Amino acid sequence: MILEVRLTQIVPQMTGATTECFYAAPGDALRMGSKLIDLSVDLSSAFAQECPPVSYYRIVLRESAFLRSIETRPGDFTAVDQSIALLSTTPDEPLDEPPSRAARVTIAGILPHERMFSGQRI
Amino acid sequence: MTLVPLVLGPLEAKGFTILRSGVRWLVEDGQWCPAHRPIGFVNVSLEPAGKLAGGQPMFADEMELQVAFAPRVAGRLKLDGEMARGGYLSIRTVAAWDADTQVGQIETDEAPDDGEAGSLRLLMLAGRRMTALADVHSGLLPGWHSRSRGWWSEPGTTPITLLSLGVCDAAGVVTGAQTAFTEMFELDRDATQMVHIPDHPIAPCLPVLLDQIERTPDQYEAIAQDVHRHFGSLSKPPTANDWMFLGAMLAALQNAPLKDRYDIFSAGGLQRLGPPDAVLLSLAVEPQSILRHRTLGYHMHVMRHHQAAAGPAVRAWLSSAFEPVKRPIDAIRKDYERLIDSLQHLSGTRVICLNRMSTSGHEDIASYMGFDAPLSETLSNVAAKEMNLMLDDIATSSAIDIIDVDAIAADLGGAEHLPDGIHQSGPLQTILRQEILGCLVSLRH
């Protein structure tokens, strides 16, 4: 079964998110609780503030799956509802079928850290 | 309905002639205006009436000096168009301040209970430019300031001073939408001075503030020499952005806002105030890791977007000349206690602190398995909860007032009013202003 991770509307005012880092590579067998991706959400376009209102989030898998493809790279901007990754319940199912459902994930606010793309830019 | 003439009212500074520019209006003629909301402003200058005793004239370092004015009653405004001279005559000071100058009228259905209804309430504003080059002429307190302040008082009263040293969560609340303290002025009828120091380019976390209090002139000189040595010997010259960052940085390192004293003028004449009666800090500015200079030992905390504003030479210097030092929660607690004790001995300044939003409607954590322990080093909301608890612990034994942003925002709706945990909505800012003013009540004599 093909599973998909799409960017959901984490914050009501967001239009998308920037990929900060990925924790897995295509082909990896991921367990429930595996970290998948860290994202940053910048609400600058929604709020006129003197500093960018940026917050950081992590997507963690709530089920076991094989990571099959990653649709984004660190630094890429992904719009809300666009695909981030495809997973499957077995390692080698063909990806030519549309995803059966969304992968079960947890989203949590995190602190920025050194592995993040935006941290490395400075 | 009563038509009340609006006059500038008294403003005095003994030994000086107060000059003003033409009026710049903040409202339209015919507009309805609530009481105490500024409707216009003038630039002012204090010209010595006689021979100067020597030294720098008062307010010479505050090149933005303005007076905004507000009616004491609500009503519909009839503005005197002649008061706006236009062009540079509304920027340069071209007329002597005259208490009887009428700027317009207000049609009100309130019954003014004294003869003061027509005398405008005055909000004095002063900005110390980060550089004299920042001579911007638009609006209230325009330009880039290393310190801005606003004060209001009636004759016979002495303002108490609140110094705001936080980042955005404090700055927006204190300085308001026009960054000129107008919302605080509108809410507060007591004599008060609000002072704001921006986080340009060094954010005012506790190690930075403690360094500022304790730094001697010789220690500052050593820092300046070290900066000069490093940047003067680079093979590739620093960029314009590097130099601008360094200028602002050295100014921040040289100043100690918690020791500042303030000259003010008002209807009651000239007064000397300070140091601040209270300081507003933000828990959100405290990092879990801070840069410490490898040889001179001073601290540096530059927000990410301000690091990005520096040039490549400064960024390389921050990476090589400083070492990151972890700040466990206990170290942050000790820094708070040290600052509170220092201020009690130094000036009696009361510490008021905004705590952190520690919940979010944007999470759906079903299990903590995917997050590394300790959770407070990974999850922002767990970190915020631990910091808030630490602040509560301090309050049991030390003199500190906590503004419970966490509870207020949760009550109002965090997702709606504090979407990123730092930048508040207007309604939330209004509540926080009332909370801060409530803390100041106990400091008034």
XYZ file of C-alpha atoms in Angstrom:
567
model
C 0.000 0.000 0.000
C 1.345 3.415 -0.959
C 1.211 6.077 1.715
C 1.796 9.754 1.292
C 2.961 12.603 3.515
C 1.558 15.909 2.368
C 2.184 19.262 3.998
C -0.865 20.010 6.086
C -2.003 23.400 7.320
C 0.039 23.312 10.527
C -0.590 27.008 11.240
C -3.768 28.630 9.901
C -1.941 31.588 8.337
C 0.827 29.617 6.586
C 1.086 29.199 2.830
C 3.836 26.611 2.965
C 6.991 25.485 4.754
C 10.716 25.255 4.136
C 12.455 21.907 4.467
C 15.141 22.163 7.147
C 16.429 18.583 7.215
C 15.462 15.010 6.414
C 16.186 12.125 8.754
C 15.830 9.220 6.323
C 16.671 8.274 2.762
C 14.666 6.395 0.108
C 14.763 2.676 0.830
C 15.013 3.072 4.601
C 12.730 0.953 6.731
C 11.194 3.325 9.235
C 9.662 2.280 12.521
C 6.783 3.879 14.319
C 8.234 6.957 16.027
C 10.880 7.579 13.370
C 11.724 11.198 12.659
C 10.970 12.075 9.058
C 11.526 15.767 8.418
C 11.990 19.136 10.146
C 10.272 22.163 8.632
C 10.221 25.887 9.261
C 7.122 27.991 8.826
C 7.606 31.707 8.214
C 4.524 33.853 8.678
C 6.228 37.039 7.456
C 3.823 37.377 4.572
C 0.851 37.240 6.931
C 2.088 39.560 9.681
C 4.016 42.804 9.487
C 6.581 42.313 12.236
C 10.071 43.603 12.736
C 11.466 40.101 12.890
C 10.395 37.118 10.886
C 7.828 35.055 12.798
C 9.430 31.698 12.137
C 8.523 28.511 13.949
C 9.880 25.003 13.518
C 8.073 21.688 13.328
C 8.971 18.018 13.116
C 6.974 15.329 11.373
C 7.296 11.903 13.007
C 5.816 8.655 11.716
C 3.086 7.005 13.766
C 3.318 3.744 11.836
C 6.018 1.552 10.287
C 6.715 2.067 6.580
C 9.403 2.087 3.934
C 10.457 5.491 2.671
C 10.277 5.339 -1.110
C 10.723 8.859 -2.389
C 11.351 12.344 -1.064
C 9.796 15.214 -2.954
C 11.756 18.038 -1.339
C 15.310 18.949 -0.384
C 16.699 21.124 2.428
C 15.991 24.747 1.559
C 13.031 23.913 -0.711
C 9.697 25.614 -0.102
C 6.691 23.305 -0.168
C 3.199 24.742 -0.491
C 0.399 23.526 1.736
C -1.136 20.268 0.447
C 1.866 19.440 -1.740
C 3.536 16.076 -1.378
C 6.600 15.732 0.844
C 7.270 12.001 0.679
C 5.921 8.676 -0.477
C 6.101 5.563 1.663
C 4.936 1.998 1.251
C 4.064 -0.863 3.558
C 6.361 -3.265 1.690
C 9.816 -2.380 0.385
C 9.344 -2.777 -3.342
C 5.746 -2.059 -4.302
C 5.509 -0.159 -7.572
C 4.845 3.548 -7.117
C 2.732 3.899 -10.232
C -0.529 3.630 -8.292
C -1.918 6.688 -6.482
C -1.407 6.683 -2.716
C -4.025 4.709 -0.820
C -4.067 7.101 2.094
C -2.091 9.622 4.092
C 0.650 8.235 6.285
C -0.100 8.524 9.990
C 2.157 11.183 11.430
C 2.613 13.390 14.454
C 3.533 17.067 14.104
C 5.222 18.910 16.962
C 6.828 22.304 17.461
C 10.586 21.983 17.981
C 13.540 24.178 18.826
C 15.920 25.151 15.991
C 19.127 23.107 15.898
C 22.454 22.959 14.107
C 21.462 20.413 11.451
C 18.861 22.762 10.010
C 19.334 24.281 6.577
C 18.617 27.810 7.851
C 21.220 27.373 10.589
C 23.884 26.350 8.090
C 23.221 29.348 5.870
C 24.397 31.793 8.539
C -23.283 68.573 22.230
C -20.527 70.912 23.369
C -17.889 72.430 21.109
C -14.641 72.487 23.067
C -11.637 74.433 21.733
C -8.462 72.334 21.732
C -5.324 74.182 22.831
C -1.763 72.912 23.098
C -1.520 73.633 26.813
C 1.552 74.373 28.895
C 5.000 72.951 28.287
C 8.020 74.300 30.120
C 11.770 73.898 30.268
C 13.428 76.512 32.441
C 16.392 78.116 30.719
C 15.162 77.063 27.295
C 12.758 78.319 24.693
C 10.659 75.493 23.323
C 10.211 75.767 19.566
C 7.841 73.667 17.514
C 7.206 72.804 13.893
C 3.906 73.016 12.082
C 1.430 70.285 12.990
C 1.337 66.926 11.261
C -2.081 65.389 11.699
C -2.657 61.733 12.515
C -6.399 61.959 11.826
C -8.715 63.519 9.259
C -10.803 66.620 9.788
C -14.331 65.571 10.793
C -13.160 62.218 12.173
C -14.565 60.904 15.444
C -11.800 60.385 17.969
C -11.746 58.576 21.296
C -10.359 60.386 24.316
C -6.588 60.194 24.835
C -5.788 59.002 21.306
C -3.129 61.237 19.703
C -4.506 63.294 16.822
C -1.363 65.111 15.718
C 2.213 65.930 16.575
C 4.932 68.499 16.173
C 8.714 68.305 16.199
C 10.228 70.380 18.989
C 13.634 71.718 19.934
C 14.890 73.260 23.131
C 16.890 76.386 22.380
C 18.998 77.791 25.255
C 17.365 81.024 26.387
C 20.687 82.437 27.604
C 24.328 81.452 27.707
C 24.986 77.729 27.964
C 26.876 76.761 31.120
C 29.056 74.462 29.034
C 28.929 70.881 27.922
C 26.384 69.312 25.664
C 22.918 70.936 25.614
C 20.081 68.846 27.056
C 18.520 66.379 24.625
C 21.349 66.989 22.133
C 21.861 63.230 21.789
C 18.172 62.685 21.096
C 17.776 64.119 17.641
C 14.159 63.028 17.381
C 12.215 65.193 19.787
C 8.472 65.399 19.278
C 5.259 66.179 21.118
C 2.075 64.336 20.165
C -1.228 65.532 21.543
C -4.600 63.989 22.297
C -7.995 65.315 23.366
C -9.115 64.508 26.893
C -12.675 63.849 25.741
C -14.093 61.803 22.870
C -15.827 63.531 20.003
C -15.821 64.680 16.410
C -12.820 66.760 15.425
C -12.757 70.077 13.628
C -9.119 70.643 12.817
C -7.512 73.977 12.025
C -5.937 73.408 8.623
C -3.686 76.441 9.120
C -1.767 74.563 11.812
C -0.226 72.239 9.248
C 2.399 74.428 7.651
C 3.409 71.719 5.203
C 6.776 70.827 3.692
C 9.813 71.481 5.820
C 7.858 73.914 7.994
C 6.115 70.890 9.496
C 9.530 69.343 10.186
C 11.727 72.258 11.247
C 10.912 74.115 14.441
C 9.596 77.465 13.298
C 7.344 78.779 16.081
C 7.592 79.224 19.831
C 5.475 76.848 21.929
C 2.447 78.808 23.113
C 0.101 77.106 25.563
C -2.876 79.033 24.172
C -2.400 77.955 20.551
C -5.675 76.488 19.358
C -5.285 73.570 16.951
C -8.979 72.879 16.440
C -12.167 72.005 18.245
C -13.913 68.856 19.365
C -17.639 68.355 19.331
C -18.409 66.154 22.305
C -21.422 64.855 24.158
C -19.332 64.286 27.244
C -19.772 66.817 30.021
C -16.259 68.001 30.814
C -16.067 68.204 34.592
C -13.266 70.736 34.784
C -11.714 73.554 32.854
C -8.949 71.306 31.517
C -11.060 69.510 28.910
C -9.786 71.680 26.065
C -6.137 71.489 27.062
C -4.623 68.711 24.997
C -2.890 65.833 26.768
C 0.753 65.762 25.716
C 2.923 62.773 24.855
C 6.582 63.765 24.714
C 8.786 61.572 22.512
C 12.561 61.347 22.244
C 14.682 59.074 20.055
C 18.428 58.568 20.246
C 19.555 57.671 16.764
C 21.688 54.601 16.218
C 23.579 56.882 13.857
C 23.060 60.550 13.102
C 22.841 59.455 9.481
C 19.396 57.992 10.190
C 17.657 61.329 9.723
C 14.270 60.152 8.583
C 11.508 62.746 8.724
C 8.350 60.719 8.320
C 5.845 60.214 11.128
C 6.197 59.624 14.836
C 9.685 58.729 16.103
C 10.974 57.955 12.618
C 14.337 56.379 11.860
C 16.571 53.865 13.602
C 17.012 54.414 17.324
C 19.293 52.854 19.890
C 16.872 54.167 22.517
C 13.396 55.615 22.210
C 11.160 56.920 24.960
C 7.844 58.550 25.558
C 6.553 60.215 28.715
C 3.450 61.939 29.977
C 2.694 63.738 33.221
C 0.617 66.533 34.700
C 2.114 69.412 36.700
C 3.132 68.331 40.180
C 3.657 64.682 39.240
C 6.820 62.721 38.573
C 6.699 59.894 36.049
C 7.873 56.444 36.947
C 9.985 54.785 34.286
C 9.514 51.390 32.683
C 12.455 50.195 30.606
C 11.560 47.634 27.953
C 14.415 45.273 27.099
C 12.657 42.379 25.491
C 12.465 41.265 21.922
C 9.330 41.391 19.762
C 7.000 40.075 22.442
C 7.887 43.048 24.664
C 8.613 45.651 21.975
C 5.227 45.411 20.306
C 3.384 45.667 23.595
C 5.339 48.664 24.892
C 5.949 50.696 21.754
C 2.705 49.843 19.940
C 1.703 49.844 16.298
C 3.314 53.213 15.534
C 6.350 52.418 17.723
C 5.674 55.645 19.598
C 4.077 54.419 22.840
C 0.682 55.815 21.788
C -1.336 52.805 22.998
C 0.305 52.881 26.430
C -0.323 56.641 26.585
C -3.976 56.082 25.718
C -4.411 53.473 28.465
C -2.402 55.101 31.226
C -3.531 58.308 32.956
C -0.751 58.301 35.560
C 2.602 59.988 35.085
C 4.781 57.459 33.274
C 7.833 57.201 31.082
C 8.249 54.239 28.730
C 11.729 53.542 27.384
C 12.561 50.990 24.722
C 15.939 49.594 23.739
C 15.833 47.480 20.562
C 17.604 44.161 20.126
C 19.856 45.658 17.425
C 22.083 43.798 17.021
C 22.575 42.189 20.445
C 19.482 40.631 21.996
C 19.054 41.592 25.661
C 19.315 38.205 27.347
C 20.505 38.010 30.946
C 24.255 37.386 30.378
C 24.350 40.393 28.031
C 22.547 42.595 30.590
C 24.800 41.447 33.424
C 27.862 42.179 31.269
C 26.523 45.677 30.551
C 26.027 46.424 34.249
C 29.426 45.110 35.298
C 31.605 46.182 32.339
C 34.209 48.823 33.163
C 35.392 51.474 30.660
C 38.730 49.641 30.436
C 36.970 46.388 29.569
C 34.978 48.130 26.857
C 38.192 49.642 25.519
C 39.725 46.162 25.353
C 36.733 44.934 23.334
C 36.962 47.880 20.948
C 40.711 47.322 20.507
C 40.178 43.620 19.868
C 37.526 44.379 17.232
C 39.840 46.926 15.635
C 42.754 44.463 15.588
C 40.706 41.663 14.067
C 38.852 43.575 11.365
C 41.793 45.834 10.590
C 44.001 42.873 9.740
C 41.713 40.940 7.426
C 43.106 40.268 3.962
C 39.648 40.690 2.445
C 38.083 43.955 3.564
C 34.816 43.805 5.523
C 31.694 44.812 3.633
C 29.434 47.788 4.344
C 27.055 45.433 6.165
C 29.930 44.263 8.381
C 30.849 47.816 9.372
C 27.254 48.804 10.083
C 26.769 45.747 12.238
C 29.986 46.470 14.122
C 29.035 50.098 14.764
C 25.676 49.120 16.223
C 27.302 46.282 18.161
C 29.917 48.514 19.783
C 27.234 51.043 20.725
C 25.242 48.285 22.412
C 28.308 47.012 24.245
C 29.242 50.484 25.458
C 25.801 51.309 26.850
C 24.191 50.061 30.036
C 20.487 50.938 29.728
C 19.741 49.658 33.228
C 21.934 52.453 34.622
C 20.529 55.208 32.379
C 19.113 58.456 33.744
C 16.668 60.592 31.797
C 15.956 64.278 31.326
C 12.346 65.140 30.654
C 10.358 68.303 30.067
C 6.624 68.619 30.571
C 3.964 71.032 31.766
C 5.709 70.844 35.129
C 9.086 71.905 33.679
C 12.397 70.070 33.493
C 12.987 66.974 35.608
C 15.774 64.422 35.923
C 14.600 60.816 36.234
C 16.127 57.434 36.651
C 17.457 54.861 36.771
C 14.344 52.951 35.667
C 11.810 52.007 38.332
C 10.970 48.802 36.495
C 12.420 46.781 33.656
C 10.389 44.573 31.334
C 12.183 41.407 30.253
C 11.112 38.572 28.033
C 11.672 34.930 28.878
C 11.551 34.211 25.150
C 14.884 35.947 24.581
C 16.844 33.538 26.793
C 18.749 31.099 24.566
C 19.746 27.568 25.565
C 23.197 28.277 24.214
C 25.025 31.602 24.098
C 28.227 32.813 22.482
C 31.094 33.780 24.808
C 34.211 35.547 23.576
C 37.122 33.126 23.787
C 39.601 35.554 25.351
C 37.681 38.543 26.731
C 34.783 36.514 28.124
C 31.902 38.777 27.191
C 28.635 37.361 25.866
C 26.936 37.820 22.539
C 23.426 36.798 21.546
C 22.443 37.797 18.036
C 19.074 36.687 16.703
C 19.248 34.636 13.519
C 17.748 37.305 11.290
C 20.214 39.857 12.657
C 23.134 37.481 12.021
C 21.905 37.314 8.456
C 21.985 41.129 8.328
C 25.700 41.162 9.185
C 28.336 40.784 6.511
C 30.479 37.686 5.940
C 33.402 39.016 7.988
C 31.241 39.496 11.089
C 29.623 36.093 10.680
C 33.043 34.470 10.384
C 34.234 36.402 13.448
C 31.215 35.280 15.498
C 32.068 31.687 14.584
C 35.794 31.890 15.309
C 36.219 34.393 18.146
C 33.324 33.104 20.254
C 32.497 29.706 21.697
C 28.975 28.439 22.309
C 28.196 27.876 25.967
C 25.232 25.706 26.955
C 22.797 27.259 29.376
C 20.931 24.599 31.306
C 17.754 25.842 32.936
C 19.505 26.138 36.287
C 22.066 28.521 34.761
C 19.275 30.708 33.406
C 17.648 30.700 36.827
C 20.910 31.789 38.476
C 21.292 34.595 35.936
C 17.797 35.855 36.783
C 18.551 35.784 40.511
C 21.859 37.542 39.943
C 20.243 40.295 37.884
C 17.427 40.799 40.395
C 19.937 41.056 43.246
C 22.204 43.408 41.280
C 19.316 45.715 40.440
C 18.074 45.762 44.012
C 21.478 46.943 45.168
C 22.134 49.245 42.214
C 18.859 51.088 41.789
C 15.909 49.232 43.276
C 14.647 48.550 39.750
C 11.810 46.032 39.804
C 11.942 43.158 37.286
C 8.794 42.355 35.314
C 8.994 39.369 32.988
C 6.793 38.073 30.190
C 6.647 34.306 30.343
C 6.344 32.052 27.286
C 3.427 30.534 25.469
C 3.737 26.833 26.242
C 0.850 25.278 24.379
C -0.019 25.108 20.733
C -3.030 24.049 18.768
C -0.686 23.182 15.916
C 0.561 19.918 17.392
C -0.917 16.444 17.590
C 1.617 14.510 19.627
C 0.329 10.971 20.178
C 3.640 9.637 21.452
C 6.933 11.167 22.528
C 8.865 8.240 21.032
C 10.060 10.265 18.062
C 11.610 13.015 20.141
C 14.997 12.832 21.787
C 15.325 13.194 25.542
C 15.502 15.504 27.340
C 12.317 16.728 25.678
C 12.985 20.302 26.774
C 15.942 20.396 24.372
C 13.815 19.278 21.429
C 10.195 20.295 21.859
C 9.579 24.017 22.053
C 6.471 23.705 24.199
C 8.134 21.465 26.769
C 11.063 23.901 26.890
C 8.628 26.774 27.414
C 6.819 24.953 30.231
C 10.068 24.250 32.060
C 11.168 27.860 31.667
C 7.825 29.125 32.960
C 8.059 26.853 35.988
C 11.588 28.090 36.632
C 10.310 31.667 36.568
C 7.560 30.774 39.047
C 10.168 29.224 41.327
C 12.191 32.439 41.242
C 9.107 34.444 42.174
C 8.728 32.485 45.411
C 11.967 33.901 46.770
C 12.862 36.962 44.671
C 11.195 40.242 43.770
C 9.852 39.671 40.285
C 6.470 40.213 38.645
C 5.459 37.675 36.010
C 3.098 38.575 33.199
C 1.416 35.253 32.453
C 1.352 35.397 28.648
C 0.903 31.626 28.644
C -2.412 31.748 30.495
C -3.699 34.941 28.886
C -2.999 33.752 25.338
C -4.481 30.312 26.023
C -7.596 31.987 27.407
C -7.901 34.294 24.415
C -6.998 31.637 21.837
C -3.348 30.972 21.100
C -3.734 29.943 17.460
C -5.654 33.124 16.702
C -3.781 35.607 18.858
C -0.251 34.210 19.167
C 0.231 32.111 16.044
C 3.990 31.671 16.302
C 4.240 31.925 20.091
C 5.949 35.340 20.038
C 4.094 37.871 17.897
C 0.794 38.841 19.487
C -2.436 40.115 18.003
C -3.711 43.604 18.827
C -6.281 42.409 21.397
C -3.644 40.303 23.166
C -1.241 43.253 23.212
C -3.926 45.411 24.802
C -4.420 42.905 27.632
C -0.672 42.641 28.178
C -0.392 46.438 28.343
C -3.019 46.484 31.082
C -1.139 43.766 32.947
C 2.118 45.728 32.747
C 0.468 48.944 33.905
C -1.060 46.948 36.764
C 2.459 45.937 37.847
C 3.517 49.593 37.891
C 0.749 50.590 40.331
C 2.634 49.212 43.322
C 5.724 51.245 42.351
C 3.956 54.600 42.453
C 4.452 56.599 45.617
